[in-house]
Coordinates of C-alpha atoms and ligand atoms in Angstrom, one line a residue:
X1 CA 55.5 -25.1 -52.4
X2 CA 54.8 -21.3 -51.3
X3 CA 57.3 -20.5 -54.2
X4 CA 58.4 -22.3 -57.5
X5 CA 60.8 -21.0 -59.7
X6 CA 59.7 -22.8 -64.0
X7 CA 63.2 -23.2 -66.0
X8 CA 62.1 -23.9 -69.5
X9 CA 59.7 -23.0 -73.2
X10 CA 57.2 -20.4 -74.3
X11 CA 55.0 -21.9 -77.5
X12 CA 52.6 -19.9 -79.3
X13 CA 50.4 -23.1 -79.8
X14 CA 48.8 -23.4 -83.2
X15 CA 45.8 -25.9 -82.4
X16 CA 44.1 -27.6 -85.2
X17 CA 41.1 -29.7 -84.5
X18 CA 39.3 -32.4 -87.3
X19 CA 37.9 -35.6 -86.4
X20 CA 41.0 -37.8 -86.7
X21 CA 44.2 -37.1 -87.6
X22 CA 45.9 -38.0 -91.2
X23 CA 47.6 -40.9 -91.6
X24 CA 50.7 -40.4 -93.8
X25 CA 50.4 -39.1 -97.3
X26 CA 46.6 -38.8 -96.5
X27 CA 44.7 -34.9 -96.2
X28 CA 42.1 -34.2 -93.8
X29 CA 39.3 -31.5 -93.1
X30 CA 40.4 -29.9 -89.7
X31 CA 37.3 -28.1 -88.0
X32 CA 39.2 -25.2 -87.2
X33 CA 41.7 -24.1 -85.2
X34 CA 43.0 -22.0 -82.6
X35 CA 45.6 -19.9 -80.9
X36 CA 46.8 -20.8 -77.7
X37 CA 49.6 -19.5 -75.1
X38 CA 51.6 -22.5 -74.5
X39 CA 55.1 -24.1 -74.1
X40 CA 55.4 -27.0 -71.1
X41 CA 57.3 -24.3 -69.1
X42 CA 54.7 -21.2 -69.8
X43 CA 51.6 -23.9 -69.0
X44 CA 53.7 -25.2 -65.9
X45 CA 54.7 -21.5 -64.7
X46 CA 51.1 -20.5 -65.6
X47 CA 49.2 -23.3 -63.6
X48 CA 51.3 -22.8 -61.0
X49 CA 50.4 -19.1 -61.0
X50 CA 46.4 -19.6 -61.3
X51 CA 46.3 -22.2 -58.4
X52 CA 47.8 -19.5 -56.3
X53 CA 51.3 -20.7 -56.0
X54 CA 54.0 -17.6 -56.4
X55 CA 55.7 -18.4 -59.1
X56 CA 58.6 -17.6 -61.2
X57 CA 59.9 -18.3 -65.4
X58 CA 63.3 -18.3 -66.0
X59 CA 62.8 -18.9 -70.4
X60 CA 63.1 -16.4 -73.8
X61 CA 60.1 -15.0 -76.2
X62 CA 60.9 -13.0 -79.6
X63 CA 60.0 -9.1 -79.5
X64 CA 56.6 -10.8 -81.5
X65 CA 53.0 -9.9 -81.0
X66 CA 53.3 -14.5 -79.4
X67 CA 56.2 -13.1 -77.2
X68 CA 53.8 -10.3 -75.4
X69 CA 50.6 -12.4 -75.2
X70 CA 52.3 -15.3 -73.7
X71 CA 53.3 -12.6 -71.4
X72 CA 50.8 -11.2 -70.8
X73 CA 49.1 -14.6 -70.6
X74 CA 51.7 -15.6 -67.8
X75 CA 51.0 -12.3 -65.5
X76 CA 47.8 -12.5 -65.8
X77 CA 48.1 -15.2 -63.2
X78 CA 50.7 -13.3 -61.0
X79 CA 53.7 -15.4 -62.6
X80 CA 57.1 -12.4 -61.9
X81 CA 58.4 -12.5 -66.0
X82 CA 61.7 -10.8 -65.5
X83 CA 63.3 -13.8 -66.3
X84 CA 61.8 -14.0 -69.2
X85 CA 63.9 -12.0 -71.7
X86 CA 63.0 -10.9 -74.9
X87 CA 65.1 -11.4 -77.5
X88 CA 65.9 -9.1 -80.9
X89 CA 67.1 -11.5 -83.7
X90 CA 64.9 -14.6 -82.8
X91 CA 61.4 -16.0 -83.6
X92 CA 58.7 -16.8 -79.8
X93 CA 58.6 -21.0 -80.1
X94 CA 55.8 -22.5 -82.0
X95 CA 54.1 -25.6 -81.7
X96 CA 51.4 -27.4 -83.9
X97 CA 49.3 -29.3 -82.7
X98 CA 46.5 -31.4 -84.3
X99 CA 43.4 -32.7 -82.1
X100 CA 41.2 -35.4 -82.9
X101 CA 37.9 -36.4 -81.6
X102 CA 39.3 -37.9 -79.3
X103 CA 41.0 -35.6 -77.3
X104 CA 44.6 -37.4 -77.7
X105 CA 46.8 -35.7 -80.1
X106 CA 50.2 -35.0 -82.0
X107 CA 51.9 -32.3 -81.6
X108 CA 55.7 -30.8 -83.5
X109 CA 57.5 -27.5 -82.2
X110 CA 59.3 -24.6 -83.5
X111 CA 62.2 -23.6 -80.4
X112 CA 62.4 -20.7 -81.4
X113 CA 63.6 -18.5 -78.7
X114 CA 63.6 -21.5 -76.5
X115 CA 67.0 -23.1 -77.8
X116 CA 68.3 -18.9 -76.9
X117 CA 68.0 -19.9 -73.6
X118 CA 71.8 -20.9 -72.9
X119 CA 73.6 -21.5 -69.5
X120 CA 74.2 -18.2 -69.3
X121 CA 70.6 -17.2 -69.3
X122 CA 69.9 -19.6 -66.5
X123 CA 72.8 -19.0 -64.1
X124 CA 72.4 -14.5 -65.2
X125 CA 68.5 -16.1 -62.9
X126 CA 70.5 -17.2 -59.3
X127 CA 68.9 -15.0 -57.5
X128 CA 65.9 -16.1 -58.6
X129 CA 66.8 -19.7 -57.6
X130 CA 67.7 -18.3 -54.2
X131 CA 64.1 -17.1 -53.2
X132 CA 62.4 -20.7 -54.5
X133 CA 61.6 -24.0 -53.2
X134 CA 61.2 -25.6 -55.4
X135 CA 62.7 -25.8 -59.1
X136 CA 60.7 -27.3 -62.1
X137 CA 62.5 -27.7 -65.7
X138 CA 61.6 -30.0 -69.5
X139 CA 63.3 -30.5 -71.7
X140 CA 62.1 -28.1 -75.0
X141 CA 64.6 -26.1 -73.8
X142 CA 68.8 -27.3 -74.3
X143 CA 69.8 -30.1 -72.1
X144 CA 72.9 -28.0 -71.0
X145 CA 71.1 -25.1 -69.4
X146 CA 68.9 -28.0 -68.0
X147 CA 71.5 -29.4 -66.6
X148 CA 73.1 -25.6 -65.1
X149 CA 69.5 -25.0 -63.9
X150 CA 69.0 -27.5 -61.5
X151 CA 73.4 -27.8 -60.5
X152 CA 71.9 -24.2 -59.6
X153 CA 68.8 -25.2 -58.0
X154 CA 71.1 -28.4 -56.1
X155 CA 73.8 -25.5 -54.8
X156 CA 70.8 -24.0 -53.2
X157 CA 68.9 -26.4 -51.7
X158 CA 65.9 -26.6 -53.7
X159 CA 63.3 -29.1 -54.6
X160 CA 64.0 -30.3 -57.8
X161 CA 61.0 -31.3 -60.7
X162 CA 62.1 -32.7 -63.9
X163 CA 59.7 -33.4 -66.2
X164 CA 61.3 -34.7 -68.7
X165 CA 59.4 -33.9 -72.2
X166 CA 59.6 -34.0 -75.0
X167 CA 61.3 -37.6 -73.9
X168 CA 65.1 -38.7 -75.7
X169 CA 67.3 -41.1 -74.6
X170 CA 70.9 -38.5 -74.6
X171 CA 70.2 -37.5 -71.2
X172 CA 73.1 -37.0 -69.5
X173 CA 73.2 -39.4 -65.7
X174 CA 74.4 -36.5 -64.8
X175 CA 71.0 -34.7 -64.8
X176 CA 69.2 -38.2 -63.1
X177 CA 71.7 -37.7 -60.3
X178 CA 70.6 -34.0 -59.9
X179 CA 66.2 -34.7 -59.2
X180 CA 64.7 -35.1 -56.4
X181 CA 61.0 -35.5 -58.6
X182 CA 60.7 -36.9 -62.5
X183 CA 57.2 -37.6 -63.7
X184 CA 57.2 -39.1 -67.3
X185 CA 54.3 -41.4 -69.2
X186 CA 55.7 -44.7 -70.0
X187 CA 56.1 -43.8 -73.8
X188 CA 58.5 -41.1 -72.0
X189 CA 59.7 -43.5 -70.1
X190 CA 60.8 -46.5 -72.5
X191 CA 62.6 -43.7 -75.2
X192 CA 64.2 -42.4 -71.9
X193 CA 65.2 -46.1 -70.4
X194 CA 65.2 -47.9 -73.6
X195 CA 63.4 -50.1 -72.0
X196 CA 59.6 -51.9 -72.4
X197 CA 57.0 -49.9 -71.3
X198 CA 54.6 -52.9 -72.2
X199 CA 52.9 -54.1 -68.8
X200 CA 53.3 -52.5 -65.3
X201 CA 56.2 -55.3 -64.1
X202 CA 57.9 -53.4 -67.2
X203 CA 57.0 -49.8 -66.2
X204 CA 58.5 -50.5 -62.8
X205 CA 61.3 -52.1 -64.0
X206 CA 61.7 -49.3 -66.2
X207 CA 61.1 -47.0 -63.6
X208 CA 63.6 -48.1 -61.6
X209 CA 66.5 -48.2 -63.4
X210 CA 65.7 -44.3 -63.0
X211 CA 66.5 -44.4 -59.5
X212 CA 69.5 -46.6 -60.3
X213 CA 70.7 -43.1 -62.2
X214 CA 70.5 -41.1 -59.2
X215 CA 66.6 -40.2 -58.8
X216 CA 64.6 -40.2 -55.8
X217 CA 61.4 -40.3 -56.7
X218 CA 59.4 -41.2 -60.1
X219 CA 56.0 -40.6 -61.3
X220 CA 54.4 -41.7 -64.3
X221 CA 51.2 -40.9 -65.2
X222 CA 49.7 -43.9 -67.4
X223 CA 47.1 -41.7 -68.6
X224 CA 42.9 -43.1 -67.5
X225 CA 45.3 -45.5 -66.1
X226 CA 46.0 -43.0 -62.9
X227 CA 49.7 -42.9 -61.4
X228 CA 52.1 -45.4 -61.1
X229 CA 54.9 -43.8 -57.7
X230 CA 57.6 -45.1 -58.2
X231 CA 60.7 -44.5 -55.0
X232 CA 63.7 -46.8 -53.6
X233 CA 61.2 -48.3 -50.2
X234 CA 57.8 -48.3 -52.8
X235 CA 55.3 -49.3 -55.4
X236 CA 52.3 -46.5 -55.4
X237 CA 49.3 -46.6 -57.7
X238 CA 47.2 -44.0 -57.8
X239 CA 43.7 -43.7 -59.8
X240 CA 42.5 -41.6 -62.6
X241 CA 39.5 -39.5 -62.9
X242 CA 37.3 -40.8 -65.3
X243 CA 36.0 -37.3 -68.2
X244 CA 35.3 -37.5 -71.2
X245 CA 38.1 -35.9 -72.4
X246 CA 37.9 -33.3 -75.3
X247 CA 41.6 -31.9 -75.7
X248 CA 44.6 -34.1 -74.2
X249 CA 46.7 -31.1 -75.1
X250 CA 49.0 -29.6 -71.5
X251 CA 47.1 -32.4 -69.6
X252 CA 50.4 -33.9 -68.1
X253 CA 51.6 -29.9 -67.5
X254 CA 48.5 -29.2 -65.0
X255 CA 48.7 -32.7 -63.6
X256 CA 52.8 -31.5 -62.5
X257 CA 51.6 -27.9 -61.3
X258 CA 49.3 -29.1 -59.6
X259 CA 50.6 -31.6 -57.3
X260 CA 54.0 -29.6 -56.8
X261 CA 50.8 -26.7 -55.7
X262 CA 50.2 -29.0 -53.0
X263 CA 53.3 -31.0 -51.7
X264 CA 54.7 -30.6 -49.5
X265 CA 57.9 -33.1 -49.4
X266 CA 56.0 -36.8 -48.0
X267 CA 52.2 -36.2 -49.0
X268 CA 52.5 -37.5 -52.3
X269 CA 48.8 -39.2 -51.9
X270 CA 47.2 -35.5 -52.1
X271 CA 49.1 -33.9 -54.0
X272 CA 49.1 -36.9 -56.6
X273 CA 45.1 -37.0 -56.5
X274 CA 45.1 -33.0 -56.9
X275 CA 47.3 -32.8 -59.7
X276 CA 45.0 -35.7 -61.0
X277 CA 41.8 -34.1 -60.6
X278 CA 43.3 -31.3 -62.3
X279 CA 44.7 -32.9 -65.6
X280 CA 41.0 -34.6 -66.3
X281 CA 39.2 -31.2 -65.6
X282 CA 41.7 -29.7 -68.7
X283 CA 41.6 -32.7 -70.5
X284 CA 37.7 -31.9 -70.3
X285 CA 38.5 -28.4 -72.1
X286 CA 40.2 -26.8 -76.1
X287 CA 44.1 -25.7 -75.2
X288 CA 46.8 -25.7 -73.1
X289 CA 46.7 -22.3 -70.8
X290 CA 43.7 -22.2 -71.3
X291 CA 42.5 -25.5 -69.7
X292 CA 43.6 -25.0 -67.1
X293 CA 41.6 -24.8 -63.6
X294 CA 41.5 -22.1 -60.5
X295 CA 42.2 -23.4 -56.7
X296 CA 38.1 -23.9 -56.2
X297 CA 36.8 -25.5 -59.8
X298 CA 39.9 -28.4 -58.9
X299 CA 38.6 -28.4 -54.9
X300 CA 35.6 -29.3 -56.1
X301 CA 36.1 -31.9 -58.6
X302 CA 34.9 -35.4 -57.2
Ligands
LIG1 O1 52.7 -29.9 -73.0 C1 51.7 -29.1 -73.6 C2 52.7 -27.8 -74.7 O2 53.4 -28.7 -75.5 C3 51.9 -27.9 -75.9 O3 50.9 -26.3 -75.2 C4 52.6 -26.9 -76.9 O4 52.8 -25.8 -76.7 C5 54.3 -28.1 -76.5 O5 55.1 -27.2 -75.8

């Protein structure tokens, strides 16, 4: 895709590194923390920009220093930020991320300005929809705004890419009928569908239930086990690249953005492989936007 619009969230990430995450009621000593630009929408926009795609974003930040840093980060990779509102009455979104030595994490998000991205904020930027080839959305802004964005994308004949994260069980069927490509991981797929995803067959059945609701293509990301492509005609598995993970934050965002950057409408195998390489590099680096590779790095990665 040459031109992509991302409609979604921007968060300042408070990333805390520790040997292992605490159990309920337990206190553990952490090794350190970093403040890193993040948010699923902003991570995807940043990655698209860094991979050379002409990218615009619709979203919102507060008029605080975190908001400024998030805009600067996107602008550093040439993302058009004119669709991101600066709202004086709310704080920029924040994410609190615990990362253990295995690279696995737990994330809690305070929506802040992301919750104020209502349908009107999305509709005001209709011109950005008209200029894009594809529109990419996630679920850290209100669902009604995601539906509004998908409808505008459809109205302008654009490809609708939907990352259903953080997953929830109450999405309207109308949304799935507007989606061309969706990318849940197996945990999200279980939450979205109410179906088990413990085995390969169960994952395929759950993914097909999203096709029944109207989604055209489901890409189930399986971490180190690769990616499962499920469409009406085929089920195909693609491998992941083996690396030593230090921080999995934004790996899914990086995968999706890299996939979209290579996708031309039917080259699933090539685009999934490009996404898998980009994500493999991202998990070897700390932080969200700080972990995103360049196009050159992804192309050279084997
Ligand atoms: O997908 C990773 C992102 O999830 C983090 O950057 C954090 O902000 C949360 O939105």
